[in-house]
């Protein structure tokens, strides 16, 4: 086979993904035009007052790129029904408005050289921007609510400034909602502080970015309510231990489309997280109706965090033609054909119950793995990548195709409610690599005080009382559940406490014993964390001994070792860390303090949870550590009561 030569960067726009000699052929679209097998087919070419279907054939090894006329025919005048992106031939120049290649759009021209009877690519080729500027840039809404479950006015305001689309909202829906609290969702809708910023000129990335839950919202509807299709619910392999509140099992429970678990969602496929956040798992029917959405129109309902628009249910049957009929968009997921041996029995939970029951099959439906596609829309007649909320799985996208900035909370599975949810546990970039978010500074008293804020509700040492920072009783220990700063229940795993984590009063009736123990561990660690990071000056030796009583009785962190080959090998025990924070000697000691807190919490968790949960801690540790093995447990000392 003779050697193929690649096109230069500019010339390869037309044939980005194949070599000129035809070794590798791919299919590209130009609006409704296509290039395949060396033939460029232009279904609509306007020549004067006439309309033609034209096919051009690539001249092999031509440099510059040349094409010859392959075939053509003229449409009868009564059959003329053009797309928005028809090509135009005028003055010996064939103008092609859109060529899609490698997730980008281009505008190009071909010059007809009459003496050689060829169409020659003219340079430069224009790269088209996916600008959304001017579309819904001044969307402002204030809708009063007078419902059984909601009397707060919905407020949302969108703007376009400095190359970004901005959102300010209170997270309150602007349509009828279901009854909250309800038997399956014990939470009340409350006002939130929603601010977001997306690019006005979004760019499709090379690969999808998974979002949702702790990875951050995937999108916002125009009313300022967030989209989060996943849940924090999970079952173990046996199916005997399931929890809707951040279960420790590996089988993620779907909120919609399954009959076994009720997440208390309303007719808008939405429900409420413990912090009062109302959010959507599927098509927001009330909002769509308010926007006039129906089968005769495409309805834009929001924006994904990558800046691309979201439409509800209906799209053009021909993605490149606004004159084509509308149809209900279908996702490209299907139930798996082979069921994993480790899955809970299908006799217990039918296929479709768990996220892992679904697989993406390219081309099965209308949409890609992120429930989107490139095509024309009423707002973007030249075409843009866009998403759909659909009646079929996955209902709302679980990923975005566009480029996104570094996100708070990367790492771990997504979650969405009730009662657990979208706990942000770390600061990270989009690669998921954890970023050190803490530091401490030496104050005038010589103590190293940490950045951030103390936990506002803590366990009073030596009691079963949860108190505020003034020492005032709030509720009892057996009612305490740990949540993040958004009020979303923390998933039971080995992640340490973070800024903004606090406690709420909530029944643990539906929690597993391991989950109950996890929340008790977090409750015990909150005041220890406060003491070491924020309240060193007032910390006495006796008070410290009372704080670490649960550690001491189990022999956790009872030794200090400072003779390691590297600082990483050193560690502080309960007495050593007390002495260090009381006299840091002018040093930033935050690494030592954070290591103590992380290991103390993990080792305590190892003592009070099952062997299965201990294995789970190992499997989910970001660095693959076996924390419970490192703890050297001679024998476990569980909690005496939940």
XYZ file of C-alpha atoms in Angstrom, residues 56-407:
352
model
C -18.408 16.529 -5.554
C -15.647 13.922 -5.680
C -12.286 14.401 -3.999
C -9.313 14.447 -6.364
C -6.846 11.985 -4.841
C -3.519 13.427 -3.648
C -4.421 16.925 -4.815
C -2.489 19.771 -3.246
C -4.219 22.170 -2.761
C -7.421 20.230 -2.142
C -9.491 19.863 -5.310
C -12.895 18.288 -5.943
C -14.611 17.580 -9.247
C -18.311 17.594 -10.113
C -19.571 14.057 -9.599
C -23.337 14.406 -10.054
C -26.156 16.895 -9.698
C -29.843 17.338 -10.265
C -32.240 20.242 -9.994
C -35.230 20.147 -7.674
C -38.650 20.799 -9.230
C -39.748 24.216 -8.050
C -42.674 22.775 -6.064
C -40.322 20.493 -4.091
C -38.114 23.274 -2.737
C -37.882 23.022 1.049
C -34.428 24.103 2.173
C -32.641 23.863 5.487
C -31.197 26.877 7.258
C -27.704 25.922 6.182
C -27.912 25.478 2.427
C -24.787 26.110 0.357
C -24.704 28.885 -2.238
C -22.903 28.971 -5.607
C -22.339 32.506 -6.892
C -19.575 34.136 -8.936
C -17.774 30.789 -9.335
C -17.510 30.415 -5.534
C -19.311 27.644 -3.658
C -19.922 28.800 -0.067
C -20.541 26.038 2.503
C -21.850 27.571 5.733
C -21.134 24.742 8.185
C -18.757 21.820 8.267
C -18.668 19.779 11.471
C -15.309 18.154 12.178
C -13.680 16.952 15.401
C -16.328 18.668 17.559
C -15.832 22.024 15.868
C -17.760 23.929 13.228
C -16.196 25.593 10.199
C -17.252 27.816 7.335
C -15.409 27.281 4.049
C -15.460 28.164 0.365
C -14.529 26.320 -2.813
C -13.404 28.265 -5.891
C -14.504 26.801 -9.222
C -11.490 26.781 -11.610
C -13.256 26.572 -14.953
C -10.138 25.788 -16.984
C -9.378 22.742 -14.819
C -13.023 21.889 -14.039
C -12.289 21.563 -10.323
C -13.526 23.138 -7.078
C -10.488 24.247 -5.039
C -10.476 24.863 -1.282
C -9.950 28.530 -0.507
C -7.990 29.590 2.535
C -8.431 30.695 5.233
C -11.115 28.446 6.655
C -13.249 30.114 9.355
C -13.700 28.413 12.693
C -17.215 29.137 13.952
C -17.717 30.008 17.614
C -20.498 28.428 19.665
C -21.633 31.801 20.915
C -24.761 31.815 23.070
C -24.515 35.554 23.707
C -27.836 37.303 23.175
C -29.933 34.242 24.046
C -31.894 34.608 27.299
C -29.312 37.073 28.603
C -31.898 39.089 30.492
C -34.050 36.320 31.898
C -35.452 37.644 35.181
C -38.305 35.992 37.027
C -40.065 36.556 40.325
C -42.983 34.184 40.852
C -44.936 34.187 44.155
C -45.917 30.812 45.580
C -49.021 30.110 47.642
C -48.983 26.346 47.943
C -49.347 23.867 50.787
C -45.620 23.086 50.688
C -44.302 26.383 49.387
C -45.013 30.031 50.140
C -41.608 31.501 49.247
C -41.339 33.610 46.085
C -39.173 32.066 43.363
C -36.441 34.442 42.192
C -33.951 33.929 39.377
C -31.867 36.324 37.322
C -29.615 35.484 34.392
C -27.174 37.843 32.731
C -24.411 37.874 30.134
C -21.292 39.819 31.036
C -17.557 39.519 30.510
C -17.831 36.440 28.318
C -19.853 34.548 30.911
C -23.479 33.694 31.558
C -24.302 34.421 35.193
C -27.038 33.140 37.487
C -28.282 34.480 40.790
C -31.268 32.693 42.326
C -32.829 31.438 45.536
C -33.377 27.853 44.327
C -37.145 28.067 44.805
C -39.271 26.535 41.998
C -41.724 28.742 40.116
C -44.385 26.080 39.550
C -46.622 23.745 41.535
C -44.751 21.208 43.644
C -45.712 18.093 45.545
C -46.237 17.784 49.274
C -43.015 18.168 51.263
C -42.291 16.763 53.767
C -43.891 13.463 52.797
C -43.564 9.870 54.093
C -40.640 9.203 51.732
C -38.990 12.607 51.864
C -38.956 14.245 55.301
C -37.508 17.551 54.129
C -38.975 21.032 53.690
C -38.183 23.281 50.726
C -36.176 26.284 51.846
C -34.503 29.272 50.254
C -30.957 28.729 48.970
C -28.157 31.006 47.814
C -27.489 30.046 44.200
C -24.746 31.698 42.157
C -23.220 30.217 39.026
C -21.216 31.254 35.994
C -20.897 29.519 32.612
C -19.015 30.421 29.394
C -20.965 32.271 26.692
C -18.832 30.592 24.014
C -18.753 26.954 25.127
C -16.369 24.485 23.533
C -16.866 20.769 23.155
C -14.142 18.851 24.966
C -12.322 15.738 23.851
C -14.134 13.552 26.393
C -17.190 13.816 28.672
C -16.912 15.084 32.240
C -19.075 13.274 34.798
C -20.900 15.602 37.187
C -23.610 15.455 39.823
C -23.648 15.048 43.581
C -20.312 15.887 45.163
C -18.881 16.584 41.721
C -21.147 19.620 41.455
C -24.443 20.338 39.676
C -24.599 19.318 36.040
C -27.015 22.119 35.101
C -29.559 24.686 36.246
C -33.078 25.188 34.966
C -33.955 28.813 34.158
C -35.819 29.134 37.456
C -32.512 28.588 39.295
C -33.282 25.045 40.483
C -30.383 22.641 40.012
C -30.358 19.423 37.993
C -28.925 16.306 39.644
C -30.170 13.050 38.135
C -28.133 10.627 40.247
C -28.842 9.678 43.862
C -26.788 8.799 46.923
C -28.851 5.635 47.487
C -27.080 2.290 47.276
C -27.395 -1.429 48.001
C -24.771 -3.997 48.864
C -24.248 -7.068 46.683
C -26.747 -9.170 48.603
C -29.479 -6.532 48.361
C -30.237 -7.012 52.036
C -28.577 -3.754 53.073
C -29.869 -0.764 51.114
C -30.020 2.893 52.052
C -31.366 5.988 50.360
C -29.121 8.109 52.575
C -25.692 7.479 51.136
C -25.425 3.714 51.492
C -22.074 1.983 51.550
C -22.954 -0.549 48.862
C -21.689 -0.320 45.300
C -25.055 -0.614 43.514
C -26.358 2.912 42.924
C -30.141 3.210 43.166
C -31.940 5.146 40.433
C -34.507 7.739 41.503
C -36.791 7.157 38.499
C -37.964 4.237 36.417
C -37.904 1.558 39.127
C -40.683 0.339 41.457
C -38.704 -0.755 44.512
C -37.512 2.451 46.190
C -39.551 5.600 46.691
C -37.535 8.804 46.895
C -40.622 10.914 47.531
C -40.350 12.801 44.236
C -43.235 14.882 42.896
C -44.804 15.278 39.447
C -41.769 17.329 38.397
C -39.459 14.363 39.132
C -38.002 16.432 41.943
C -37.613 16.230 45.684
C -35.855 17.948 48.588
C -32.509 17.414 50.278
C -32.064 17.801 54.066
C -30.761 21.340 53.623
C -33.983 22.304 51.846
C -32.611 22.149 48.296
C -35.338 21.287 45.770
C -33.748 19.680 42.693
C -34.709 17.789 39.533
C -33.971 14.182 38.574
C -36.067 14.246 35.401
C -38.160 16.512 33.175
C -39.431 19.496 35.221
C -42.969 19.179 33.934
C -44.326 22.228 35.758
C -41.624 24.494 34.384
C -41.968 23.090 30.855
C -45.711 23.785 30.947
C -45.083 27.303 32.213
C -42.756 27.887 29.239
C -45.426 26.667 26.826
C -43.618 23.471 25.955
C -45.481 20.967 23.795
C -45.018 18.607 20.854
C -45.129 21.451 18.331
C -42.121 23.398 19.598
C -38.626 22.941 20.966
C -38.471 24.406 24.476
C -35.239 25.596 26.020
C -35.368 25.051 29.777
C -31.890 25.747 31.117
C -28.131 25.726 30.747
C -25.568 23.060 31.550
C -22.484 24.134 33.469
C -20.384 23.907 30.309
C -22.528 26.665 28.769
C -24.546 24.576 26.299
C -28.370 24.805 26.322
C -30.856 22.165 27.492
C -34.187 21.433 25.782
C -37.191 19.525 27.025
C -38.248 16.300 25.345
C -38.714 17.398 21.695
C -36.154 17.994 18.948
C -36.032 18.031 15.159
C -36.206 14.613 13.518
C -33.368 15.790 11.231
C -30.779 17.331 13.519
C -29.637 19.635 10.698
C -32.999 20.875 9.482
C -35.383 23.218 11.324
C -38.075 22.426 8.765
C -38.144 18.739 9.752
C -40.824 17.379 12.052
C -40.394 17.385 15.806
C -40.068 14.089 17.630
C -39.620 12.949 21.205
C -35.891 12.447 21.705
C -34.715 9.016 22.802
C -31.627 8.350 24.875
C -29.123 5.734 23.708
C -29.098 3.569 26.812
C -30.495 0.063 27.234
C -30.650 -2.525 29.992
C -27.565 -4.706 30.147
C -27.758 -8.089 28.472
C -25.475 -9.827 30.938
C -26.199 -9.365 34.627
C -23.194 -9.232 36.949
C -22.857 -12.124 39.390
C -22.291 -9.610 42.189
C -25.562 -7.757 41.512
C -28.426 -8.116 43.990
C -30.827 -10.755 42.632
C -33.201 -9.595 39.873
C -35.922 -11.505 41.701
C -35.456 -8.972 44.474
C -34.775 -5.843 42.403
C -35.694 -5.839 38.720
C -33.333 -4.603 36.012
C -33.393 -0.831 35.861
C -33.253 -0.411 39.630
C -29.536 0.380 39.650
C -27.355 2.701 37.624
C -25.160 -0.233 36.620
C -28.194 -1.893 34.990
C -27.881 0.541 32.082
C -25.344 0.636 29.267
C -24.745 3.241 26.570
C -24.950 2.008 22.975
C -23.789 4.580 20.451
C -26.445 5.208 17.807
C -29.167 3.272 19.622
C -31.254 6.400 20.084
C -31.009 10.033 19.058
C -28.529 11.194 21.677
C -24.998 10.578 22.915
C -23.789 9.373 26.314
C -24.503 12.806 27.843
C -28.055 12.884 26.439
C -27.090 15.513 23.882
C -26.280 16.017 20.217
C -25.129 18.653 17.766
C -27.880 20.166 15.641
C -30.026 23.161 14.824
C -32.513 24.642 17.275
C -34.875 27.635 17.093
C -32.406 29.735 19.086
C -29.367 28.442 17.170
C -30.366 27.923 13.519
C -26.746 27.399 12.459
C -26.447 24.556 14.942
C -24.967 24.019 18.393
C -24.320 21.160 20.745
C -27.260 20.867 23.151
C -28.773 18.517 25.745
C -32.256 17.077 26.278
C -34.358 16.181 29.258
C -36.029 12.961 28.108
C -38.695 10.468 29.111
C -36.164 7.681 28.598
C -33.039 6.901 30.585
C -30.944 8.797 31.710
C -33.759 11.423 31.939
C -31.258 14.252 32.489
C -27.603 14.096 31.495
C -25.111 12.738 34.020
C -22.135 14.305 32.210
C -21.250 17.297 30.042
C -19.466 17.295 26.693
C -18.159 20.829 26.952
C -15.039 22.051 28.691
C -15.576 22.897 32.358
C -13.522 24.758 34.914
C -12.071 23.100 38.031
C -14.924 21.950 40.208
